[in-house]
mmCIF file of C-alpha atoms in Angstrom:
data_model
loop_
_atom_site.group_PDB
_atom_site.id
_atom_site.type_symbol
_atom_site.label_atom_id
_atom_site.label_comp_id
_atom_site.label_asym_id
_atom_site.label_seq_id
_atom_site.Cartn_x
_atom_site.Cartn_y
_atom_site.Cartn_z
ATOM 1 C CA MET A 1 -5.997 -109.558 258.914
ATOM 2 C CA ILE A 2 -6.166 -106.273 257.256
ATOM 3 C CA SER A 3 -2.464 -106.156 255.788
ATOM 4 C CA PHE A 4 -3.148 -109.590 253.986
ATOM 5 C CA ILE A 5 -6.439 -107.812 251.779
ATOM 6 C CA ILE A 6 -4.197 -104.605 251.508
ATOM 7 C CA GLY A 7 -0.887 -106.191 250.259
ATOM 8 C CA THR A 8 -3.020 -108.621 247.868
ATOM 9 C CA ILE A 9 -4.285 -105.241 246.543
ATOM 10 C CA LEU A 10 -1.380 -103.628 246.764
ATOM 11 C CA VAL A 11 1.004 -106.744 244.636
ATOM 12 C CA TYR A 12 -1.665 -106.752 241.890
ATOM 13 C CA GLN A 13 -1.794 -103.563 241.202
ATOM 14 C CA GLY A 14 1.904 -103.619 241.054
ATOM 15 C CA MET A 15 1.717 -106.339 238.501
ATOM 16 C CA SER A 16 -1.070 -104.872 236.644
ATOM 17 C CA LEU A 17 1.102 -101.660 235.974
ATOM 18 C CA LEU A 18 4.106 -104.180 235.043
ATOM 19 C CA TYR A 19 1.575 -105.850 231.987
ATOM 20 C CA LYS A 20 0.746 -102.708 230.868
ATOM 21 C CA ARG A 21 4.226 -101.486 230.363
ATOM 22 C CA PHE A 22 5.313 -105.306 228.979
ATOM 23 C CA HIS A 23 2.242 -106.599 228.001
ATOM 24 C CA SER A 24 3.735 -110.530 227.571
ATOM 25 C CA PRO A 25 1.318 -113.237 228.702
ATOM 26 C CA LEU A 26 4.116 -114.168 230.786
ATOM 27 C CA LEU A 27 3.375 -110.715 233.077
ATOM 28 C CA VAL A 28 -0.853 -111.414 233.654
ATOM 29 C CA PRO A 29 -1.790 -110.083 236.608
ATOM 30 C CA ILE A 30 -3.551 -113.123 237.970
ATOM 31 C CA ALA A 31 -0.988 -115.449 237.403
ATOM 32 C CA THR A 32 2.124 -113.041 238.415
ATOM 33 C CA THR A 33 -0.108 -112.410 241.756
ATOM 34 C CA THR A 34 -0.853 -115.821 242.331
ATOM 35 C CA PHE A 35 2.897 -116.854 242.424
ATOM 36 C CA ILE A 36 4.189 -114.601 244.524
ATOM 37 C CA LEU A 37 1.852 -114.312 247.112
ATOM 38 C CA ILE A 38 2.631 -118.071 247.216
ATOM 39 C CA MET A 39 6.201 -117.743 246.834
ATOM 40 C CA PHE A 40 5.317 -115.220 250.430
ATOM 41 C CA LEU A 41 3.122 -117.442 251.972
ATOM 42 C CA LEU A 42 5.786 -120.334 251.872
ATOM 43 C CA LEU A 43 9.127 -117.708 252.437
ATOM 44 C CA PHE A 44 7.901 -116.951 256.140
ATOM 45 C CA SER A 45 5.859 -120.405 256.382
ATOM 46 C CA ILE A 46 1.662 -119.015 256.803
ATOM 47 C CA PRO A 47 -0.513 -121.075 256.777
ATOM 48 C CA TYR A 48 -3.359 -121.104 253.479
ATOM 49 C CA ASP A 49 -6.091 -120.166 256.998
ATOM 50 C CA THR A 50 -4.358 -117.152 258.880
ATOM 51 C CA TYR A 51 -3.949 -115.714 255.188
ATOM 52 C CA MET A 52 -7.692 -116.240 254.473
ATOM 53 C CA ILE A 53 -8.874 -114.591 258.042
ATOM 54 C CA GLY A 54 -8.450 -111.253 255.416
ATOM 55 C CA GLY A 55 -7.677 -112.180 251.970
ATOM 56 C CA ARG A 56 -11.561 -114.398 252.531
ATOM 57 C CA TRP A 57 -12.796 -110.863 251.727
ATOM 58 C CA ILE A 58 -11.675 -110.494 248.282
ATOM 59 C CA ASP A 59 -12.775 -114.023 248.153
ATOM 60 C CA GLU A 60 -16.658 -112.869 248.551
ATOM 61 C CA LEU A 61 -16.299 -110.203 246.214
ATOM 62 C CA LEU A 62 -16.179 -113.216 243.507
ATOM 63 C CA GLY A 63 -20.302 -113.202 243.118
ATOM 64 C CA PRO A 64 -20.709 -109.842 243.188
ATOM 65 C CA ALA A 65 -18.230 -109.721 240.390
ATOM 66 C CA VAL A 66 -20.174 -111.577 238.415
ATOM 67 C CA VAL A 67 -23.806 -110.079 239.037
ATOM 68 C CA ALA A 68 -21.751 -107.123 237.722
ATOM 69 C CA LEU A 69 -21.389 -108.907 234.068
ATOM 70 C CA ALA A 70 -24.926 -108.993 233.805
ATOM 71 C CA TYR A 71 -24.226 -104.739 233.127
ATOM 72 C CA PRO A 72 -22.065 -105.880 229.513
ATOM 73 C CA LEU A 73 -24.930 -108.423 228.674
ATOM 74 C CA TYR A 74 -27.804 -105.557 228.755
ATOM 75 C CA GLN A 75 -24.826 -103.330 226.652
ATOM 76 C CA ASN A 76 -24.851 -106.411 224.039
ATOM 77 C CA ARG A 77 -28.954 -108.256 223.954
ATOM 78 C CA LYS A 78 -29.257 -107.629 220.508
ATOM 79 C CA ALA A 79 -26.302 -109.185 219.633
ATOM 80 C CA LEU A 80 -26.592 -111.777 221.960
ATOM 81 C CA LYS A 81 -30.462 -112.420 220.359
ATOM 82 C CA LYS A 82 -28.660 -112.574 216.993
ATOM 83 C CA TYR A 83 -25.529 -114.956 217.249
ATOM 84 C CA PHE A 84 -27.658 -116.602 220.840
ATOM 85 C CA THR A 85 -27.768 -120.406 217.767
ATOM 86 C CA PRO A 86 -24.383 -120.149 217.436
ATOM 87 C CA ILE A 87 -23.090 -118.933 221.086
ATOM 88 C CA PHE A 88 -25.545 -122.003 222.585
ATOM 89 C CA VAL A 89 -23.681 -124.384 220.020
ATOM 90 C CA GLY A 90 -20.504 -123.964 220.661
ATOM 91 C CA VAL A 91 -20.579 -123.178 224.255
ATOM 92 C CA ILE A 92 -22.236 -126.781 224.619
ATOM 93 C CA SER A 93 -19.509 -127.988 222.834
ATOM 94 C CA GLY A 94 -16.079 -126.624 224.024
ATOM 95 C CA THR A 95 -17.599 -127.616 227.839
ATOM 96 C CA THR A 96 -18.186 -130.848 226.436
ATOM 97 C CA THR A 97 -14.913 -131.613 225.104
ATOM 98 C CA GLY A 98 -13.198 -129.700 228.553
ATOM 99 C CA ILE A 99 -15.048 -132.537 230.648
ATOM 100 C CA LEU A 100 -13.715 -135.480 227.880
ATOM 101 C CA THR A 101 -9.848 -134.143 228.281
ATOM 102 C CA GLY A 102 -9.839 -133.916 231.566
ATOM 103 C CA ILE A 103 -11.014 -137.970 231.724
ATOM 104 C CA TYR A 104 -8.387 -138.595 229.172
ATOM 105 C CA MET A 105 -5.191 -136.935 230.027
ATOM 106 C CA ALA A 106 -6.274 -138.322 233.858
ATOM 107 C CA LYS A 107 -6.474 -141.795 231.933
ATOM 108 C CA LEU A 108 -3.126 -140.971 229.772
ATOM 109 C CA PHE A 109 -1.038 -140.573 232.920
ATOM 110 C CA SER A 110 -2.669 -143.125 235.129
ATOM 111 C CA ILE A 111 -4.021 -140.664 237.878
ATOM 112 C CA ASP A 112 -6.338 -142.228 240.303
ATOM 113 C CA LEU A 113 -9.842 -141.513 240.086
ATOM 114 C CA LYS A 114 -10.434 -138.945 242.808
ATOM 115 C CA THR A 115 -7.983 -136.627 241.160
ATOM 116 C CA MET A 116 -9.396 -137.607 237.546
ATOM 117 C CA LEU A 117 -13.286 -136.554 238.997
ATOM 118 C CA SER A 118 -11.761 -133.018 240.341
ATOM 119 C CA LEU A 119 -10.386 -132.278 236.975
ATOM 120 C CA THR A 120 -13.519 -132.407 234.942
ATOM 121 C CA THR A 121 -14.343 -129.597 236.237
ATOM 122 C CA LYS A 122 -11.414 -127.688 236.022
ATOM 123 C CA SER A 123 -13.034 -125.453 233.100
ATOM 124 C CA VAL A 124 -16.652 -124.121 235.102
ATOM 125 C CA THR A 125 -16.360 -121.107 237.072
ATOM 126 C CA SER A 126 -14.992 -122.067 240.852
ATOM 127 C CA PRO A 127 -17.999 -122.230 242.541
ATOM 128 C CA VAL A 128 -19.682 -124.184 240.347
ATOM 129 C CA ALA A 129 -16.995 -126.203 240.133
ATOM 130 C CA ILE A 130 -16.799 -126.771 243.773
ATOM 131 C CA ASP A 131 -20.352 -127.986 244.069
ATOM 132 C CA ILE A 132 -19.755 -130.275 241.307
ATOM 133 C CA ALA A 133 -16.709 -131.756 242.882
ATOM 134 C CA GLU A 134 -18.409 -132.606 245.718
ATOM 135 C CA MET A 135 -22.111 -134.479 243.640
ATOM 136 C CA ILE A 136 -19.531 -136.879 241.812
ATOM 137 C CA GLY A 137 -16.933 -137.635 244.285
ATOM 138 C CA GLY A 138 -14.039 -135.409 243.642
ATOM 139 C CA ILE A 139 -12.078 -133.214 245.836
ATOM 140 C CA PRO A 140 -13.115 -129.596 246.074
ATOM 141 C CA THR A 141 -10.137 -128.574 246.748
ATOM 142 C CA LEU A 142 -8.336 -130.223 244.613
ATOM 143 C CA ALA A 143 -11.073 -128.380 241.507
ATOM 144 C CA VAL A 144 -10.302 -125.079 242.827
ATOM 145 C CA VAL A 145 -6.812 -126.010 242.175
ATOM 146 C CA TYR A 146 -7.503 -126.924 238.727
ATOM 147 C CA VAL A 147 -10.038 -124.278 237.837
ATOM 148 C CA MET A 148 -7.436 -121.924 238.786
ATOM 149 C CA VAL A 149 -4.917 -123.518 235.971
ATOM 150 C CA ALA A 150 -7.565 -123.369 233.463
ATOM 151 C CA GLY A 151 -8.249 -119.862 234.403
ATOM 152 C CA ILE A 152 -4.999 -118.930 233.994
ATOM 153 C CA SER A 153 -3.217 -120.519 231.510
ATOM 154 C CA GLY A 154 -6.439 -119.261 229.290
ATOM 155 C CA ALA A 155 -5.400 -115.484 229.939
ATOM 156 C CA MET A 156 -1.859 -116.430 229.648
ATOM 157 C CA PHE A 157 -2.253 -117.756 226.178
ATOM 158 C CA GLY A 158 -5.199 -117.481 224.841
ATOM 159 C CA PRO A 159 -4.650 -114.428 222.818
ATOM 160 C CA ILE A 160 -1.631 -116.504 221.413
ATOM 161 C CA PHE A 161 -4.205 -119.588 220.038
ATOM 162 C CA LEU A 162 -6.597 -117.872 218.803
ATOM 163 C CA LYS A 163 -3.935 -115.237 216.531
ATOM 164 C CA MET A 164 -2.833 -118.947 216.207
ATOM 165 C CA ALA A 165 -6.621 -119.788 214.870
ATOM 166 C CA LYS A 166 -7.274 -116.327 212.942
ATOM 167 C CA ILE A 167 -10.066 -116.159 214.913
ATOM 168 C CA ASN A 168 -10.611 -112.394 216.114
ATOM 169 C CA HIS A 169 -14.612 -111.841 215.343
ATOM 170 C CA TYR A 170 -15.622 -110.733 219.038
ATOM 171 C CA ILE A 171 -18.078 -113.860 219.150
ATOM 172 C CA GLY A 172 -15.703 -116.484 219.038
ATOM 173 C CA VAL A 173 -13.250 -114.275 221.237
ATOM 174 C CA GLY A 174 -15.954 -114.302 223.885
ATOM 175 C CA LEU A 175 -16.505 -117.924 223.806
ATOM 176 C CA GLY A 176 -12.550 -119.492 223.534
ATOM 177 C CA PHE A 177 -12.517 -117.447 227.383
ATOM 178 C CA GLY A 178 -15.891 -118.450 228.935
ATOM 179 C CA THR A 179 -15.859 -121.183 228.031
ATOM 180 C CA ALA A 180 -12.409 -122.623 228.384
ATOM 181 C CA SER A 181 -11.191 -119.921 231.399
ATOM 182 C CA HIS A 182 -14.557 -119.185 232.943
ATOM 183 C CA GLY A 183 -14.205 -115.855 235.293
ATOM 184 C CA ILE A 184 -10.525 -115.356 235.008
ATOM 185 C CA GLY A 185 -10.794 -115.832 230.852
ATOM 186 C CA THR A 186 -13.537 -113.368 231.103
ATOM 187 C CA ALA A 187 -11.422 -110.668 232.674
ATOM 188 C CA LYS A 188 -9.004 -111.242 229.944
ATOM 189 C CA ALA A 189 -11.714 -110.869 226.858
ATOM 190 C CA LEU A 190 -12.790 -107.304 228.801
ATOM 191 C CA GLU A 191 -9.376 -106.361 228.234
ATOM 192 C CA ILE A 192 -9.796 -106.345 224.542
ATOM 193 C CA GLY A 193 -13.539 -104.897 224.799
ATOM 194 C CA LYS A 194 -16.616 -104.790 226.426
ATOM 195 C CA SER A 195 -17.936 -106.908 224.176
ATOM 196 C CA GLU A 196 -15.557 -109.718 224.114
ATOM 197 C CA GLY A 197 -16.704 -109.467 227.276
ATOM 198 C CA ALA A 198 -20.316 -109.962 226.958
ATOM 199 C CA ILE A 199 -20.167 -112.639 225.117
ATOM 200 C CA SER A 200 -17.549 -114.860 227.585
ATOM 201 C CA SER A 201 -20.171 -113.698 230.990
ATOM 202 C CA VAL A 202 -23.107 -115.713 228.618
ATOM 203 C CA SER A 203 -20.389 -118.383 227.786
ATOM 204 C CA MET A 204 -19.053 -118.600 231.082
ATOM 205 C CA ILE A 205 -22.942 -119.039 232.991
ATOM 206 C CA ILE A 206 -24.021 -121.869 230.195
ATOM 207 C CA SER A 207 -20.787 -123.771 230.369
ATOM 208 C CA ALA A 208 -21.856 -123.562 234.455
ATOM 209 C CA ILE A 209 -25.264 -124.831 234.190
ATOM 210 C CA TYR A 210 -24.426 -127.547 231.602
ATOM 211 C CA ALA A 211 -21.625 -128.909 233.077
ATOM 212 C CA ALA A 212 -23.709 -128.968 236.232
ATOM 213 C CA ILE A 213 -26.163 -131.537 234.099
ATOM 214 C CA ILE A 214 -23.678 -133.483 232.165
ATOM 215 C CA CYS A 215 -20.667 -134.179 233.872
ATOM 216 C CA PRO A 216 -22.478 -136.913 236.148
ATOM 217 C CA ILE A 217 -24.016 -138.209 233.036
ATOM 218 C CA ILE A 218 -20.782 -138.091 230.897
ATOM 219 C CA ILE A 219 -18.807 -139.721 234.012
ATOM 220 C CA ARG A 220 -20.995 -142.406 234.162
ATOM 221 C CA PHE A 221 -20.619 -143.396 230.596
ATOM 222 C CA PHE A 222 -16.821 -142.839 230.305
ATOM 223 C CA ILE A 223 -15.206 -143.574 233.890
#
């Protein structure tokens, strides 16, 4: 239904204007828009599948949006070559930590195995998280929920933690957003600057590839 597409876009644009006006981490557009849409669907008892008849066209744009990140990558190719080693090491260590924290958080709260397996994919972009969840025996739809939570929380509170840690170099900022909060984090990094966005997109891509390889191995040894 075209009305759902138009409604989603209008809500997001409205929330973007509100965020620019007050610039509070609690008003990050992706978070507020998601909340409003959920409340709308619940209030009017609209099934998610019905919404996705129209909403899926927005979902289909995720792929082209990721491909479009190649442009800022090209613009910052010299910096990427210069800082390749710290970027690579940072992404590998960050992704590994993300998987392990998911496992140990699940164990700490005695969460069942399938939910635990789904939680390990929380820091990887949605399409890859779905594939990994299916591969390791998790629940793909639940994995997407965790991915959204990681992305939204990273966009909301990432700038605060980076400021507290006194991390302001564009390499560190981009690494943090891309590795921990994937696509949503990359969108936030692009708000800060093109260089931060480029590094974040590289981090997101490397993290996705590495997670697909290492996640089954880590699970074999730690679960």
